[in-house]
């Protein structure tokens, strides 16, 4: 099949590289020439483990372009994977989707094309995209595109940092459409994944116990809603344990033991039950805001989701309060931050708790020194904040610091020479914002170790 991906970011590049692996002719289109140049050389425009290896496996060459006229006319299936960032009122900014739909409509070929929304978009967006494609088609061709195309929804559930794994060994695949032809095409596309009968790439062995991936076929609106509901549920789970962590701290309980004690209940499950400085990233904040905004539009209130957002915001402030509680005065202090990316194994800085906390500390007069094993260069470009200094080595953030906050649980930070690093600090306060390190060990190294909820 000829597959075109519109939007070569985290989702689009992974989707394109995966479709190519399964033998399809893939074109990736992005308006960002830099990303297209990198992709054309087989390089990944983002940091995602395994992605470059996947792009460089032998197979049909990937076509990369910024021109819709080169990407759309021949396509059997077009995935829209452009960004849908949050607007000020919480609604998703749909201008990128609008632009993509318009240009797809202008360039549709003569055969049937299935347009698939993979971007996370509010309920009704499938119909909206359909009308924009049709209008653009009409404006160029002078007649309506009867039967030439249809629009389906195929929400994406990958997690940055394990995106290739999540694509090849998904928990489920969701397809939403009212048209049998669209459902059949997507079901066929995903057949090797559903049956798990492909030979895995050498660097991505099939995990034990995976023999099939369930396919959930729904109407358009339900598929669109599933994505928001799934992300909202995960944020609720994290905020729930963070709220419990606050109380655990007050009553002298250990949230890590609590998490284990409740997570082993199969109705609850242990994942997303780790207390810390809260969630961030490109999806949770914006998708919960979008869900709440969508509810308001329909006269509903998402009380639980709004509460999860509130708790998450408080969790970031809690990090500042904990440091303040130790140091009393932040003015003139140097605070080190380990990890800038919103989570480990990605270079994504969108809504990163580390950056938010850094701003709050700086707002109280501190100077912040931050390190990240992967996202440093991006941070220097995208987060130029006065009094926030990005350092090339983790050791540098300890130098003269009155406190160090571990904000991202990169594996590299497990193995730092903490005993030695402590000696470079002004006062040895260490806030482990991810409950990542061993409290006893850190205390033995001479730190005043503070976790979250323990
Ligand atoms: P991204 O910002 O990494 O990538 C979007 C890409 O689209 C960018 O490269 C941008 O240059 C390109 N683009 C914008 N307008 C375009 C246009 N008109 N034509 C062609 N290209 C255009 O975003 P992402 O993280 O890949 O997310 C894409 C969508 O997938 C969002 O709706 C997001 O919510 C959803 N999603 C993301 C994740 C994730 O973990 N990143 C997971 C699931 C779903």
Tab-separated table of N, CA and C in Angstrom, residues 68-152:
chain	number	residue	atom	x	y	z
A	68	UNK	N	2.892	18.683	-0.555
A	68	UNK	CA	1.685	17.854	-0.576
A	68	UNK	C	1.467	17.212	-1.946
A	69	UNK	N	1.820	17.958	-3.023
A	69	UNK	CA	1.579	17.398	-4.359
A	69	UNK	C	2.431	16.156	-4.623
A	70	UNK	N	3.535	15.995	-3.845
A	70	UNK	CA	4.357	14.787	-4.003
A	70	UNK	C	3.905	13.667	-3.066
A	71	UNK	N	3.077	14.007	-2.097
A	71	UNK	CA	2.775	13.022	-1.043
A	71	UNK	C	1.347	12.494	-1.086
A	72	UNK	N	0.447	13.247	-1.679
A	72	UNK	CA	-0.971	12.902	-1.536
A	72	UNK	C	-1.592	12.159	-2.735
A	73	UNK	N	-1.370	12.599	-3.978
A	73	UNK	CA	-2.165	12.043	-5.080
A	73	UNK	C	-2.118	10.522	-5.188
A	74	UNK	N	-0.970	9.901	-4.917
A	74	UNK	CA	-0.828	8.458	-5.105
A	74	UNK	C	-1.176	7.661	-3.846
A	75	UNK	N	-1.506	8.344	-2.748
A	75	UNK	CA	-1.645	7.639	-1.460
A	75	UNK	C	-2.944	6.831	-1.380
A	76	UNK	N	-2.826	5.589	-0.896
A	76	UNK	CA	-4.032	4.789	-0.599
A	76	UNK	C	-4.549	5.159	0.782
A	77	UNK	N	-3.615	5.484	1.664
A	77	UNK	CA	-3.988	5.801	3.048
A	77	UNK	C	-3.119	6.966	3.515
A	78	UNK	N	-3.752	7.939	4.152
A	78	UNK	CA	-2.990	9.092	4.662
A	78	UNK	C	-3.237	9.210	6.163
A	79	UNK	N	-2.168	9.165	6.933
A	79	UNK	CA	-2.296	9.380	8.378
A	79	UNK	C	-2.026	10.848	8.676
A	80	UNK	N	-2.942	11.462	9.392
A	80	UNK	CA	-2.680	12.820	9.888
A	80	UNK	C	-2.104	12.682	11.291
A	81	UNK	N	-0.852	13.147	11.437
A	81	UNK	CA	-0.174	13.013	12.741
A	81	UNK	C	0.446	14.353	13.147
A	82	UNK	N	-0.223	15.427	12.804
A	82	UNK	CA	0.295	16.761	13.170
A	82	UNK	C	-0.049	17.051	14.634
A	83	UNK	N	0.581	18.061	15.181
A	83	UNK	CA	0.359	18.386	16.587
A	83	UNK	C	-1.000	19.046	16.820
A	84	UNK	N	-1.489	18.877	18.040
A	84	UNK	CA	-2.745	19.533	18.453
A	84	UNK	C	-2.513	20.169	19.825
A	85	UNK	N	-1.617	21.157	19.894
A	85	UNK	CA	-1.279	21.737	21.209
A	85	UNK	C	-2.441	22.505	21.824
A	86	UNK	N	-2.282	22.833	23.096
A	86	UNK	CA	-3.385	23.482	23.809
A	86	UNK	C	-3.442	24.975	23.514
A	87	UNK	N	-4.640	25.478	23.305
A	87	UNK	CA	-4.851	26.920	23.242
A	87	UNK	C	-5.074	27.444	24.655
A	88	UNK	N	-5.143	28.767	24.804
A	88	UNK	CA	-5.254	29.332	26.153
A	88	UNK	C	-6.481	28.849	26.918
A	89	UNK	N	-7.586	28.588	26.222
A	89	UNK	CA	-8.804	28.170	26.915
A	89	UNK	C	-8.876	26.660	27.132
A	90	UNK	N	-7.786	25.960	26.835
A	90	UNK	CA	-7.760	24.516	27.058
A	90	UNK	C	-8.171	23.717	25.836
A	91	UNK	N	-8.801	24.353	24.871
A	91	UNK	CA	-9.204	23.608	23.670
A	91	UNK	C	-7.951	23.336	22.830
A	92	UNK	N	-7.972	22.239	22.060
A	92	UNK	CA	-6.795	21.977	21.232
A	92	UNK	C	-6.736	22.944	20.050
A	93	UNK	N	-5.539	23.361	19.742
A	93	UNK	CA	-5.321	24.209	18.576
A	93	UNK	C	-5.378	23.304	17.335
A	94	UNK	N	-6.406	23.502	16.547
A	94	UNK	CA	-6.643	22.595	15.420
A	94	UNK	C	-6.134	23.154	14.090
A	95	UNK	N	-5.333	24.213	14.160
A	95	UNK	CA	-4.923	24.843	12.893
A	95	UNK	C	-4.029	23.925	12.059
A	96	UNK	N	-3.222	23.092	12.743
A	96	UNK	CA	-2.333	22.202	11.968
A	96	UNK	C	-3.159	21.108	11.272
A	97	UNK	N	-4.175	20.625	11.994
A	97	UNK	CA	-5.053	19.612	11.394
A	97	UNK	C	-5.813	20.241	10.225
A	98	UNK	N	-6.273	21.453	10.442
A	98	UNK	CA	-7.039	22.160	9.407
A	98	UNK	C	-6.181	22.333	8.145
A	99	UNK	N	-4.937	22.770	8.381
A	99	UNK	CA	-4.029	22.993	7.261
A	99	UNK	C	-3.768	21.681	6.518
A	100	UNK	N	-3.548	20.623	7.304
A	100	UNK	CA	-3.285	19.314	6.687
A	100	UNK	C	-4.490	18.871	5.869
A	101	UNK	N	-5.691	18.977	6.452
A	101	UNK	CA	-6.908	18.524	5.758
A	101	UNK	C	-7.113	19.318	4.465
A	102	UNK	N	-6.893	20.612	4.542
A	102	UNK	CA	-7.082	21.469	3.369
A	102	UNK	C	-6.144	21.027	2.235
A	103	UNK	N	-4.873	20.847	2.573
A	103	UNK	CA	-3.908	20.495	1.529
A	103	UNK	C	-4.095	19.068	1.019
A	104	UNK	N	-4.567	18.194	1.874
A	104	UNK	CA	-4.882	16.841	1.402
A	104	UNK	C	-6.014	16.940	0.369
A	105	UNK	N	-7.050	17.705	0.730
A	105	UNK	CA	-8.207	17.865	-0.176
A	105	UNK	C	-7.812	18.446	-1.530
A	106	UNK	N	-6.904	19.410	-1.498
A	106	UNK	CA	-6.477	20.037	-2.755
A	106	UNK	C	-5.734	19.055	-3.653
A	107	UNK	N	-5.083	18.065	-3.021
A	107	UNK	CA	-4.174	17.215	-3.793
A	107	UNK	C	-4.628	15.770	-3.960
A	108	UNK	N	-5.855	15.454	-3.521
A	108	UNK	CA	-6.315	14.060	-3.627
A	108	UNK	C	-6.256	13.583	-5.069
A	109	UNK	N	-5.860	12.315	-5.250
A	109	UNK	CA	-5.786	11.750	-6.601
A	109	UNK	C	-7.146	11.226	-7.052
A	110	UNK	N	-7.129	10.398	-8.078
A	110	UNK	CA	-8.401	9.933	-8.647
A	110	UNK	C	-8.928	8.683	-7.946
A	111	UNK	N	-8.011	7.881	-7.391
A	111	UNK	CA	-8.461	6.654	-6.715
A	111	UNK	C	-8.995	6.945	-5.319
A	112	UNK	N	-9.462	5.883	-4.651
A	112	UNK	CA	-9.991	6.038	-3.286
A	112	UNK	C	-8.831	6.230	-2.297
A	113	UNK	N	-8.990	7.155	-1.374
A	113	UNK	CA	-7.987	7.377	-0.329
A	113	UNK	C	-8.655	7.353	1.037
A	114	UNK	N	-8.064	6.619	1.946
A	114	UNK	CA	-8.560	6.639	3.323
A	114	UNK	C	-7.698	7.604	4.142
A	115	UNK	N	-8.353	8.592	4.719
A	115	UNK	CA	-7.632	9.561	5.556
A	115	UNK	C	-7.851	9.166	7.014
A	116	UNK	N	-6.761	9.000	7.727
A	116	UNK	CA	-6.860	8.476	9.094
A	116	UNK	C	-6.335	9.514	10.081
A	117	UNK	N	-7.186	9.922	10.993
A	117	UNK	CA	-6.785	10.855	12.043
A	117	UNK	C	-6.066	10.101	13.141
A	118	UNK	N	-4.775	10.334	13.272
A	118	UNK	CA	-4.028	9.719	14.379
A	118	UNK	C	-3.711	10.790	15.425
A	119	UNK	N	-3.770	12.046	15.006
A	119	UNK	CA	-3.611	13.125	15.979
A	119	UNK	C	-4.738	12.996	17.003
A	120	UNK	N	-4.463	13.428	18.222
A	120	UNK	CA	-5.508	13.389	19.249
A	120	UNK	C	-6.399	14.607	19.055
A	121	UNK	N	-7.640	14.356	18.722
A	121	UNK	CA	-8.545	15.452	18.341
A	121	UNK	C	-9.907	15.287	19.013
A	122	UNK	N	-10.610	16.377	19.273
A	122	UNK	CA	-11.895	16.265	19.967
A	122	UNK	C	-12.946	15.532	19.137
A	123	UNK	N	-13.945	15.048	19.847
A	123	UNK	CA	-15.040	14.338	19.179
A	123	UNK	C	-15.656	15.251	18.118
A	124	UNK	N	-15.869	14.703	16.958
A	124	UNK	CA	-16.443	15.473	15.855
A	124	UNK	C	-15.396	15.886	14.840
A	125	UNK	N	-14.118	15.684	15.201
A	125	UNK	CA	-13.058	16.146	14.298
A	125	UNK	C	-13.015	15.340	13.007
A	126	UNK	N	-13.378	14.059	13.087
A	126	UNK	CA	-13.409	13.243	11.867
A	126	UNK	C	-14.349	13.857	10.847
A	127	UNK	N	-15.550	14.239	11.318
A	127	UNK	CA	-16.536	14.844	10.407
A	127	UNK	C	-16.034	16.192	9.891
A	128	UNK	N	-15.382	16.924	10.776
A	128	UNK	CA	-14.854	18.248	10.443
A	128	UNK	C	-13.765	18.136	9.360
A	129	UNK	N	-12.855	17.172	9.561
A	129	UNK	CA	-11.791	16.943	8.579
A	129	UNK	C	-12.415	16.560	7.237
A	130	UNK	N	-13.419	15.705	7.316
A	130	UNK	CA	-14.082	15.251	6.074
A	130	UNK	C	-14.621	16.446	5.292
A	131	UNK	N	-15.268	17.371	6.010
A	131	UNK	CA	-15.872	18.507	5.292
A	131	UNK	C	-14.785	19.433	4.739
A	132	UNK	N	-13.673	19.567	5.476
A	132	UNK	CA	-12.607	20.447	4.959
A	132	UNK	C	-11.928	19.840	3.744
A	133	UNK	N	-11.712	18.528	3.784
A	133	UNK	CA	-11.103	17.861	2.624
A	133	UNK	C	-12.038	18.016	1.423
A	134	UNK	N	-13.336	17.794	1.668
A	134	UNK	CA	-14.315	17.874	0.565
A	134	UNK	C	-14.362	19.288	-0.022
A	135	UNK	N	-14.354	20.297	0.840
A	135	UNK	CA	-14.401	21.687	0.354
A	135	UNK	C	-13.174	22.020	-0.493
A	136	UNK	N	-12.012	21.592	-0.009
A	136	UNK	CA	-10.771	21.886	-0.749
A	136	UNK	C	-10.774	21.150	-2.088
A	137	UNK	N	-11.255	19.904	-2.043
A	137	UNK	CA	-11.333	19.100	-3.281
A	137	UNK	C	-12.239	19.789	-4.299
A	138	UNK	N	-13.397	20.228	-3.809
A	138	UNK	CA	-14.380	20.911	-4.680
A	138	UNK	C	-13.771	22.183	-5.281
A	139	UNK	N	-13.048	22.934	-4.436
A	139	UNK	CA	-12.482	24.196	-4.922
A	139	UNK	C	-11.457	23.962	-6.024
A	140	UNK	N	-10.761	22.832	-5.963
A	140	UNK	CA	-9.739	22.569	-6.989
A	140	UNK	C	-10.329	21.854	-8.208
A	141	UNK	N	-11.197	20.855	-7.948
A	141	UNK	CA	-11.658	20.001	-9.058
A	141	UNK	C	-12.997	20.460	-9.635
A	142	UNK	N	-13.718	21.271	-8.902
A	142	UNK	CA	-14.995	21.770	-9.425
A	142	UNK	C	-16.161	20.813	-9.222
A	143	UNK	N	-15.943	19.684	-8.591
A	143	UNK	CA	-17.065	18.780	-8.267
A	143	UNK	C	-16.802	18.127	-6.924
A	144	UNK	N	-17.866	17.607	-6.314
A	144	UNK	CA	-17.698	17.026	-4.988
A	144	UNK	C	-16.998	15.667	-5.090
A	145	UNK	N	-16.255	15.297	-4.071
A	145	UNK	CA	-15.441	14.082	-4.171
A	145	UNK	C	-16.219	12.818	-3.807
A	146	UNK	N	-17.388	12.606	-4.428
A	146	UNK	CA	-18.234	11.493	-3.978
A	146	UNK	C	-17.495	10.158	-4.041
A	147	UNK	N	-17.384	9.542	-2.898
A	147	UNK	CA	-16.780	8.206	-2.827
A	147	UNK	C	-15.277	8.169	-3.000
A	148	UNK	N	-14.643	9.316	-3.170
A	148	UNK	CA	-13.202	9.319	-3.444
A	148	UNK	C	-12.380	9.088	-2.176
A	149	UNK	N	-12.964	9.463	-1.056
A	149	UNK	CA	-12.186	9.314	0.184
A	149	UNK	C	-13.138	9.137	1.364
A	150	UNK	N	-12.601	8.656	2.448
A	150	UNK	CA	-13.341	8.710	3.715
A	150	UNK	C	-12.347	8.960	4.843
A	151	UNK	N	-12.908	9.274	6.004
A	151	UNK	CA	-12.058	9.622	7.151
A	151	UNK	C	-12.331	8.641	8.293
A	152	UNK	N	-11.259	8.129	8.859
A	152	UNK	CA	-11.388	7.230	10.012
A	152	UNK	C	-10.539	7.772	11.158
